[in-house]
């Protein structure tokens, strides 16, 4: 009995130790990868064609899902807020509450989660497939830095595309909330506008844009990093893609907390 | 006396405690086809990576075209790699690019050729590896294994390398495609004066047909290094075992 308990304790601490060392090891590796990004990002050759290709893929090709998500998020939020606020007779505040929620939190966070799923996965899968089919080796043998060629355009493009997509998310969400608020819930249009002007400030938007900038960076670093880490064929590509999505999403949520607590004090 | 394109001087490579290359002394002659044979896990791929400078030796010096790779910085090493062309086992073509774009890729990256000059060069390369213009517009997934090898070879030759490396060029191919790839290796070597070819393989029959020299790598050491004819008649029991498999 005593031996069995000892065994359980041993297993528990062994697993815990392994989890911690793996985590520290992973963090170290991703930090080195990020360092390499900064080192190579400022060194020629600068491949603008690749950057624009990625901006098109990450920005333009994500527009549909961002607009769709933004519109429905705004509409749902308007509904939920309205019925809560009506109980205490402040239903005219639906506009600013929805707009502030969208600009500070929902647009960057949901936009980040969407991009982690769509683009983080694509990055890990593309780079991972190139890794297992020796295409990355082919680049290196030609004398081309694979991080500079594959990771840098993707990371820069995502870092700048996500803030833009967040703004679109916010605008579309705002329109959705306005339509539902004024046409379905019959809030007075003039009141909707005036309350928005009274409670919503430009600083609220800055907070969301700054967050989106960091989320974009983190999602793309994670996506490309797990792509380069892929081993063992198709199974490895699947694992890498899975890790890229899961850790991309977790990072967005965790980083959101720390950024919020920091930005609230600064802005 | 033959010039030396690649030399290993007391080279060892270990990954943690596992020694993969063990105090290797070995030279590859300029303008010749040299093949390194060996069982799986003998250290052939590690040797290839050492030649390319993709990994550094734990001890010893790898010299290529008279330059010690350990004396080159990372940036210099990248530039130096343009002296190499490499045909990968599965060609490693960029799957998002057509055959034409794959061959054009190194030319766009590293030369100042304009479009018409580039087109002329690519056409010449395609002809030299026996590809027609129809294949040029196809993506790698639309090409057969043999065609992919041809495109890979055309890409490897695009920058007029001094040394061409072949990683298991005939592994997994049918006999007819194997014959075609072997002929391609020989014709490429014959067409390009001074081109050094280094082949990593475990295909004994193909190797003995096309190589000038054959080395046998076992547990990180070259145990036999002879001309192809001499190699065939080697008394080394390991070589005999491998040749007669």
Coordinates of C-alpha atoms in Angstrom, one line a residue:
Chain A
X1 CA 0.0 0.0 0.0
X2 CA 2.8 2.4 1.0
X3 CA 4.7 1.5 -2.1
X4 CA 1.7 2.2 -4.3
X5 CA 1.2 5.6 -2.8
X6 CA 4.9 6.3 -3.2
X7 CA 4.6 5.2 -6.8
X8 CA 1.7 7.6 -7.4
X9 CA 3.6 10.5 -5.9
X10 CA 6.7 9.6 -7.9
X11 CA 4.7 9.5 -11.1
X12 CA 2.9 12.8 -10.3
X13 CA 6.1 14.7 -9.6
X14 CA 7.9 13.1 -12.5
X15 CA 5.2 14.2 -14.9
X16 CA 5.0 17.6 -13.3
X17 CA 8.8 18.0 -13.6
X18 CA 8.7 16.8 -17.2
X19 CA 5.9 19.3 -18.0
X20 CA 7.8 22.2 -16.4
X21 CA 11.2 21.4 -18.1
X22 CA 9.5 20.8 -21.5
X23 CA 7.7 24.2 -21.0
X24 CA 10.9 26.0 -20.2
X25 CA 12.7 24.3 -23.0
X26 CA 9.9 25.3 -25.4
X27 CA 9.9 28.9 -24.2
X28 CA 13.7 29.1 -24.6
X29 CA 13.5 27.8 -28.2
X30 CA 10.7 30.1 -29.2
X31 CA 12.6 33.0 -27.6
X32 CA 15.6 32.1 -29.7
X33 CA 13.4 31.9 -32.8
X34 CA 11.9 35.3 -32.0
X35 CA 15.5 36.7 -31.6
X36 CA 16.4 35.3 -35.0
X37 CA 13.3 37.0 -36.4
X38 CA 14.5 40.4 -35.2
X39 CA 18.0 39.8 -36.3
X40 CA 17.1 38.8 -39.8
X41 CA 14.1 41.2 -40.3
X42 CA 16.4 44.2 -40.5
X43 CA 18.9 42.6 -42.8
X44 CA 18.7 42.5 -46.6
X45 CA 17.5 41.1 -48.9
X46 CA 14.0 42.6 -48.2
X47 CA 11.5 40.5 -50.1
X48 CA 8.6 42.9 -50.5
X49 CA 6.8 40.7 -53.1
X50 CA 6.6 37.9 -50.5
X51 CA 5.4 40.4 -47.8
X52 CA 2.6 41.6 -50.1
X53 CA 1.6 38.0 -51.0
X54 CA 1.3 37.3 -47.3
X55 CA -0.6 40.5 -46.6
X56 CA -3.1 39.5 -49.3
X57 CA -3.5 36.0 -47.9
X58 CA -3.7 37.0 -44.2
X59 CA -5.5 40.3 -44.7
X60 CA -7.7 40.2 -47.8
X61 CA -8.5 36.5 -47.7
X62 CA -9.6 36.8 -44.0
X63 CA -12.0 39.6 -44.7
X64 CA -15.0 37.5 -45.3
X65 CA -14.8 35.6 -42.0
X66 CA -13.9 38.8 -40.1
X67 CA -16.9 40.7 -41.5
X68 CA -19.2 37.8 -40.8
X69 CA -18.0 37.4 -37.3
X70 CA -17.9 41.1 -36.6
X71 CA -21.5 41.6 -37.8
X72 CA -23.0 38.8 -35.8
X73 CA -20.9 39.6 -32.7
X74 CA -22.2 43.2 -32.8
X75 CA -25.8 42.1 -33.3
X76 CA -25.8 39.5 -30.6
X77 CA -24.0 41.9 -28.2
X78 CA -26.7 44.5 -28.9
X79 CA -29.4 42.1 -28.1
X80 CA -27.9 40.8 -24.9
X81 CA -27.0 44.2 -23.6
X82 CA -30.3 45.7 -24.4
X83 CA -32.3 43.1 -22.4
X84 CA -30.0 43.5 -19.4
X85 CA -29.9 47.2 -19.5
X86 CA -33.7 47.6 -20.0
X87 CA -34.2 46.1 -16.5
X88 CA -32.4 49.2 -15.1
X89 CA -33.7 51.6 -17.7
X90 CA -30.4 52.4 -19.3
X91 CA -31.1 50.7 -22.7
X92 CA -29.9 53.9 -24.5
X93 CA -26.4 52.9 -23.5
X94 CA -26.4 49.9 -25.7
X95 CA -24.4 51.7 -28.4
X96 CA -21.4 52.8 -26.4
X97 CA -21.3 49.6 -24.4
X98 CA -21.2 47.5 -27.6
X99 CA -18.7 49.8 -29.2
X100 CA -16.4 49.9 -26.2
X101 CA -16.6 46.1 -25.8
X102 CA -15.8 45.6 -29.5
X103 CA -13.0 48.1 -29.7
X104 CA -11.2 47.2 -26.5
X105 CA -11.7 43.4 -26.3
X106 CA -13.9 41.6 -28.8
X107 CA -12.4 42.9 -32.1
X108 CA -8.8 42.2 -31.3
X109 CA -9.4 39.0 -29.3
X110 CA -12.0 37.4 -31.6
X111 CA -10.0 38.6 -34.6
X112 CA -6.9 37.1 -33.0
X113 CA -8.6 33.8 -32.4
X114 CA -9.9 33.7 -35.9
X115 CA -6.4 34.4 -37.3
X116 CA -4.8 31.8 -35.0
X117 CA -7.2 29.2 -36.5
X118 CA -7.0 30.3 -40.1
X119 CA -3.5 31.7 -40.6
X120 CA -1.5 30.2 -37.7
X121 CA -2.6 26.7 -38.9
X122 CA -1.9 27.6 -42.5
X123 CA 1.6 28.8 -41.6
X124 CA 2.5 25.7 -39.6
X125 CA 1.1 23.4 -42.3
X126 CA 2.8 25.2 -45.2
X127 CA 6.2 25.5 -43.5
X128 CA 5.9 22.0 -41.9
X129 CA 5.2 20.4 -45.3
X130 CA 8.1 22.2 -46.8
X131 CA 10.3 20.9 -43.9
X132 CA 9.3 17.2 -44.3
X133 CA 9.6 17.4 -48.1
X134 CA 13.1 18.9 -47.9
X135 CA 12.0 22.1 -49.5
X136 CA 13.5 24.1 -46.6
X137 CA 16.8 22.1 -47.0
X138 CA 16.7 23.1 -50.7
X139 CA 16.4 26.8 -49.7
X140 CA 19.3 26.5 -47.3
X141 CA 21.5 24.6 -49.8
X142 CA 20.9 27.4 -52.3
X143 CA 22.2 29.8 -49.7
X144 CA 18.8 31.3 -48.8
X145 CA 18.0 31.8 -45.1
X146 CA 14.8 29.9 -44.6
X147 CA 13.7 32.1 -41.6
X148 CA 14.2 35.2 -43.6
X149 CA 12.4 33.8 -46.6
X150 CA 9.5 32.0 -45.0
X151 CA 9.0 33.4 -41.4
X152 CA 9.7 37.1 -41.7
X153 CA 7.1 38.0 -44.4
X154 CA 4.5 36.0 -42.6
X155 CA 5.2 37.5 -39.2
X156 CA 5.4 41.1 -40.4
X157 CA 2.2 40.6 -42.5
X158 CA 0.2 39.2 -39.6
X159 CA 1.5 41.8 -37.2
X160 CA 0.1 44.6 -39.4
X161 CA -2.9 42.8 -40.9
X162 CA -4.5 42.0 -37.6
X163 CA -4.9 45.6 -36.4
X164 CA -6.5 46.5 -39.7
X165 CA -8.8 43.5 -39.5
X166 CA -9.7 44.4 -35.9
X167 CA -10.8 47.9 -37.1
X168 CA -12.9 46.3 -39.8
X169 CA -14.4 43.9 -37.2
X170 CA -15.2 46.9 -34.9
X171 CA -16.8 48.9 -37.7
X172 CA -18.9 46.0 -39.0
X173 CA -19.8 45.0 -35.5
X174 CA -20.8 48.6 -34.7
X175 CA -23.1 48.7 -37.8
X176 CA -24.6 45.4 -36.8
X177 CA -25.3 46.7 -33.3
X178 CA -26.8 50.0 -34.7
X179 CA -29.1 48.1 -37.1
X180 CA -30.4 45.8 -34.4
X181 CA -30.5 48.5 -31.8
X182 CA -32.4 51.0 -33.9
X183 CA -34.5 48.9 -36.2
X184 CA -35.3 45.8 -34.1
X185 CA -35.0 47.0 -30.5
X186 CA -36.3 50.5 -31.5
X187 CA -33.7 52.6 -29.7
X188 CA -33.9 56.1 -30.9
X189 CA -31.2 56.8 -33.6
X190 CA -30.3 60.2 -32.3
X191 CA -29.9 58.9 -28.8
X192 CA -27.8 56.0 -30.0
X193 CA -25.4 58.4 -31.7
X194 CA -25.3 60.9 -28.9
X195 CA -24.6 58.3 -26.2
X196 CA -21.9 56.9 -28.5
X197 CA -20.2 60.3 -28.8
X198 CA -20.6 60.9 -25.0
X199 CA -19.0 57.6 -23.8
X200 CA -16.7 56.3 -26.6
X201 CA -13.3 57.9 -27.0
X202 CA -10.4 57.4 -29.4
X203 CA -8.3 55.9 -26.6
X204 CA -10.7 53.0 -26.5
X205 CA -9.7 52.2 -30.1
X206 CA -6.0 52.6 -29.5
X207 CA -6.2 49.9 -26.8
X208 CA -7.7 47.4 -29.3
X209 CA -5.3 48.3 -32.1
X210 CA -2.3 47.9 -29.8
X211 CA -3.6 44.6 -28.6
X212 CA -4.2 43.4 -32.1
X213 CA -0.7 44.3 -33.1
X214 CA 0.8 42.1 -30.3
X215 CA -1.7 39.3 -31.0
X216 CA -0.7 39.3 -34.7
X217 CA 2.9 39.1 -33.8
X218 CA 2.5 36.3 -31.3
X219 CA 0.2 34.2 -33.5
X220 CA 2.5 34.3 -36.5
X221 CA 5.7 33.7 -34.4
X222 CA 3.9 30.6 -32.9
X223 CA 2.6 29.5 -36.3
X224 CA 5.9 29.7 -38.1
X225 CA 7.9 28.3 -35.1
X226 CA 5.8 25.1 -35.0
X227 CA 6.1 24.9 -38.8
X228 CA 9.9 24.8 -38.5
X229 CA 9.7 22.3 -35.6
X230 CA 7.8 19.7 -37.7
X231 CA 9.3 16.2 -37.8
X232 CA 8.2 12.8 -39.0
X233 CA 6.0 13.3 -42.1
X234 CA 2.3 13.9 -42.3
X235 CA 1.7 13.1 -38.7
X236 CA 4.3 15.7 -37.7
X237 CA 2.6 18.3 -39.9
X238 CA -0.7 17.5 -38.2
X239 CA 0.8 17.8 -34.7
X240 CA 2.6 21.1 -35.7
X241 CA -0.6 22.6 -37.0
X242 CA -2.5 21.5 -33.9
X243 CA 0.1 23.0 -31.6
X244 CA 0.1 26.3 -33.6
X245 CA -3.6 26.7 -33.3
X246 CA -3.9 25.7 -29.6
X247 CA -0.9 27.7 -28.4
X248 CA -1.8 30.6 -30.7
X249 CA -5.3 30.8 -29.1
X250 CA -4.0 30.3 -25.6
X251 CA -1.4 33.0 -26.1
X252 CA -4.0 35.5 -27.3
X253 CA -6.1 34.9 -24.2
X254 CA -3.3 35.0 -21.7
X255 CA -1.6 38.0 -23.4
X256 CA -5.0 39.8 -23.4
X257 CA -5.1 39.8 -19.7
X258 CA -1.6 41.2 -19.3
X259 CA -2.0 43.8 -22.0
X260 CA -5.3 44.9 -20.6
X261 CA -3.9 45.3 -17.1
X262 CA -0.9 47.3 -18.5
X263 CA -2.9 49.4 -21.1
X264 CA -5.5 50.4 -18.5
X265 CA -2.8 52.1 -16.4
X266 CA -1.0 53.7 -19.4
X267 CA -3.9 54.9 -21.7
Chain B
X1 CA 48.0 14.8 -59.9
X2 CA 44.3 15.2 -59.5
X3 CA 42.9 18.4 -57.9
X4 CA 40.9 17.9 -54.8
X5 CA 37.4 19.4 -54.6
X6 CA 36.4 18.3 -51.1
X7 CA 38.6 17.0 -48.3
X8 CA 37.9 15.7 -44.8
X9 CA 40.8 16.0 -42.4
X10 CA 40.4 14.2 -39.2
X11 CA 36.7 15.0 -39.2
X12 CA 34.5 13.7 -36.4
X13 CA 30.9 14.5 -35.7
X14 CA 29.0 13.4 -32.7
X15 CA 25.4 14.2 -31.6
X16 CA 25.6 14.2 -27.8
X17 CA 27.4 10.9 -27.1
X18 CA 26.6 9.3 -30.4
X19 CA 29.6 9.4 -32.8
X20 CA 28.3 9.5 -36.4
X21 CA 31.5 10.4 -38.2
X22 CA 34.6 9.1 -36.7
X23 CA 38.0 10.7 -37.5
X24 CA 37.4 10.7 -41.2
X25 CA 40.1 11.4 -43.7
X26 CA 38.8 11.4 -47.3
X27 CA 39.2 13.4 -50.5
X28 CA 36.9 13.9 -53.5
X29 CA 38.7 14.5 -56.8
X30 CA 37.7 17.5 -59.0
X31 CA 35.8 16.6 -62.1
X32 CA 35.1 13.0 -61.1
X33 CA 31.9 11.2 -60.1
X34 CA 32.4 9.9 -56.6
X35 CA 29.9 7.8 -54.7
X36 CA 29.7 7.1 -51.0
X37 CA 28.0 3.8 -50.3
X38 CA 26.9 2.6 -47.0
X39 CA 24.2 0.9 -44.9
X40 CA 21.4 3.0 -43.5
X41 CA 22.7 4.9 -40.4
X42 CA 26.3 4.7 -41.6
X43 CA 26.6 8.5 -41.5
X44 CA 26.1 9.3 -45.2
X45 CA 23.5 12.1 -44.7
X46 CA 25.7 13.6 -42.0
X47 CA 28.6 13.6 -44.3
X48 CA 26.6 15.4 -46.9
X49 CA 25.5 18.0 -44.4
X50 CA 29.1 18.5 -43.3
X51 CA 30.1 19.1 -47.0
X52 CA 27.4 21.7 -47.3
X53 CA 28.3 23.3 -44.0
X54 CA 24.8 22.8 -42.7
X55 CA 26.4 21.3 -39.6
X56 CA 29.8 21.8 -38.1
X57 CA 32.2 19.0 -37.3
X58 CA 32.9 18.3 -33.7
X59 CA 36.6 18.2 -34.6
X60 CA 38.6 18.3 -37.8
X61 CA 38.4 20.4 -40.9
X62 CA 36.2 20.1 -44.0
X63 CA 37.7 21.8 -47.0
X64 CA 35.7 22.6 -50.1
X65 CA 37.3 24.1 -53.2
X66 CA 40.4 24.9 -51.1
X67 CA 38.5 26.7 -48.3
X68 CA 38.0 25.5 -44.8
X69 CA 34.3 25.7 -44.0
X70 CA 35.0 26.3 -40.3
X71 CA 36.8 29.6 -41.2
X72 CA 33.7 31.0 -42.9
X73 CA 31.1 33.1 -41.1
X74 CA 27.4 32.1 -41.4
X75 CA 26.8 34.7 -44.1
X76 CA 30.0 33.7 -46.0
X77 CA 28.9 30.1 -45.8
X78 CA 25.5 30.9 -47.3
X79 CA 27.2 32.6 -50.2
X80 CA 29.7 29.8 -50.5
X81 CA 26.9 27.3 -50.9
X82 CA 26.2 28.7 -54.3
X83 CA 29.1 26.6 -55.5
X84 CA 26.9 23.6 -54.9
X85 CA 24.0 22.2 -56.7
X86 CA 22.0 19.5 -55.1
X87 CA 19.5 16.9 -56.3
X88 CA 17.5 15.7 -53.4
X89 CA 16.1 12.2 -53.0
X90 CA 12.6 13.3 -53.9
X91 CA 13.8 16.4 -55.8
X92 CA 12.5 18.8 -53.2
X93 CA 10.8 21.0 -55.7
X94 CA 8.8 24.0 -54.4
X95 CA 5.3 22.7 -54.7
X96 CA 3.7 26.1 -55.0
X97 CA 5.8 26.9 -58.1
X98 CA 5.7 25.4 -61.6
X99 CA 8.6 23.5 -63.0
X100 CA 9.7 26.6 -64.9
X101 CA 9.5 28.8 -61.8
X102 CA 11.4 26.2 -59.8
X103 CA 14.3 26.4 -62.2
X104 CA 14.0 30.2 -62.4
X105 CA 14.0 30.5 -58.6
X106 CA 17.8 30.6 -58.0
X107 CA 18.3 32.7 -61.1
X108 CA 15.9 35.3 -59.8
X109 CA 17.4 35.2 -56.4
X110 CA 21.1 35.4 -57.3
X111 CA 21.6 36.7 -60.8
X112 CA 20.9 40.0 -62.5
X113 CA 19.6 38.3 -65.7
X114 CA 16.6 40.0 -67.3
X115 CA 13.6 38.0 -68.3
X116 CA 14.7 37.1 -71.8
X117 CA 18.2 36.1 -70.7
X118 CA 16.6 34.1 -67.9
X119 CA 14.2 32.4 -70.3
X120 CA 17.0 31.5 -72.6
X121 CA 19.0 30.0 -69.8
X122 CA 16.1 28.0 -68.5
X123 CA 15.3 26.7 -71.9
X124 CA 19.0 25.5 -72.2
X125 CA 18.7 23.8 -68.8
X126 CA 15.5 22.1 -69.7
X127 CA 17.0 20.9 -72.9
X128 CA 20.1 19.6 -71.1
X129 CA 18.0 17.4 -68.8
X130 CA 15.6 16.3 -71.6
X131 CA 12.5 18.2 -70.6
X132 CA 10.0 19.8 -73.1
X133 CA 8.1 23.1 -72.8
X134 CA 4.9 21.3 -71.8
X135 CA 6.5 20.1 -68.5
X136 CA 7.7 23.6 -67.8
X137 CA 4.2 24.8 -67.0
X138 CA 3.3 21.9 -64.7
X139 CA 3.4 21.9 -61.0
X140 CA 5.5 19.2 -59.2
X141 CA 2.4 17.3 -58.2
X142 CA 1.6 16.9 -61.9
X143 CA 5.0 15.5 -62.8
X144 CA 6.2 11.9 -62.6
X145 CA 9.1 10.9 -60.3
X146 CA 11.6 10.9 -63.2
X147 CA 10.4 14.3 -64.5
X148 CA 10.7 15.7 -61.0
X149 CA 14.3 14.5 -60.8
X150 CA 15.0 16.2 -64.2
X151 CA 13.5 19.5 -63.0
X152 CA 15.4 19.2 -59.7
X153 CA 18.6 18.6 -61.7
X154 CA 17.9 21.6 -63.9
X155 CA 17.4 23.7 -60.8
X156 CA 20.6 22.4 -59.3
X157 CA 22.6 23.3 -62.4
X158 CA 21.0 26.8 -62.8
X159 CA 23.9 28.7 -61.1
X160 CA 26.6 26.7 -62.8
X161 CA 27.8 25.0 -59.6
X162 CA 31.4 23.6 -59.2
X163 CA 30.1 20.6 -57.2
X164 CA 26.8 18.8 -57.6
X165 CA 25.5 16.6 -54.8
X166 CA 23.1 13.7 -55.3
X167 CA 21.2 12.4 -52.3
X168 CA 20.0 8.9 -53.0
X169 CA 19.2 9.8 -56.6
X170 CA 17.8 6.4 -57.6
X171 CA 16.2 5.2 -54.4
X172 CA 12.6 4.1 -54.8
X173 CA 12.6 4.5 -58.6
X174 CA 11.6 1.9 -61.1
X175 CA 14.4 0.3 -63.2
X176 CA 13.7 2.4 -66.3
X177 CA 13.7 5.7 -64.4
X178 CA 16.8 4.6 -62.5
X179 CA 18.6 4.1 -65.8
X180 CA 17.4 7.5 -67.0
X181 CA 18.6 9.2 -63.8
X182 CA 22.0 7.4 -64.1
X183 CA 22.4 8.5 -67.7
X184 CA 21.4 12.0 -66.7
X185 CA 24.1 12.1 -64.0
X186 CA 26.8 10.9 -66.4
X187 CA 25.7 13.2 -69.2
X188 CA 25.6 16.2 -66.8
X189 CA 29.1 15.4 -65.6
X190 CA 30.4 15.0 -69.2
X191 CA 28.7 18.2 -70.5
X192 CA 30.1 20.4 -67.8
X193 CA 33.9 20.5 -67.7
X194 CA 35.3 20.3 -64.2
X195 CA 32.0 19.5 -62.5
X196 CA 32.6 17.4 -59.4
X197 CA 29.8 15.0 -58.6
X198 CA 29.3 13.5 -55.2
X199 CA 26.6 10.8 -54.9
X200 CA 25.3 9.4 -51.6
X201 CA 23.6 6.1 -52.3
X202 CA 23.0 2.5 -51.3
X203 CA 22.2 1.4 -54.8
X204 CA 25.3 -0.6 -55.5
X205 CA 24.6 -1.6 -59.1
X206 CA 23.8 1.9 -60.3
X207 CA 26.8 3.3 -58.4
X208 CA 29.3 0.9 -60.0
X209 CA 28.0 1.7 -63.5
X210 CA 28.3 5.4 -63.3
X211 CA 31.0 6.3 -60.7
X212 CA 34.7 7.0 -61.2
X213 CA 35.4 6.4 -57.5
X214 CA 33.5 4.6 -54.8
X215 CA 33.9 5.0 -51.1
X216 CA 32.3 2.7 -48.5
X217 CA 31.2 4.3 -45.3
X218 CA 30.7 2.1 -42.3
X219 CA 30.0 3.4 -38.7
X220 CA 31.4 6.8 -39.6
X221 CA 34.6 5.6 -41.2
X222 CA 35.6 5.1 -44.8
X223 CA 36.6 1.5 -44.9
X224 CA 37.3 1.3 -48.6
X225 CA 37.9 4.0 -51.3
X226 CA 38.8 2.8 -54.7
X227 CA 38.0 3.3 -58.4
X228 CA 34.7 1.6 -59.4
X229 CA 36.5 -1.3 -61.1
X230 CA 38.7 -1.9 -58.1
X231 CA 35.8 -1.6 -55.7
X232 CA 33.9 -4.3 -57.5
X233 CA 36.7 -6.7 -56.9
X234 CA 37.5 -5.5 -53.3
X235 CA 38.4 -8.2 -50.8
X236 CA 37.0 -6.2 -47.9
X237 CA 34.3 -8.5 -46.4
X238 CA 32.0 -5.6 -45.6
X239 CA 32.2 -4.4 -49.2
X240 CA 31.7 -7.9 -50.5
X241 CA 28.7 -8.4 -48.2
X242 CA 27.2 -5.1 -49.5
X243 CA 28.0 -5.7 -53.2
X244 CA 26.5 -9.2 -53.1
X245 CA 23.3 -8.3 -51.2

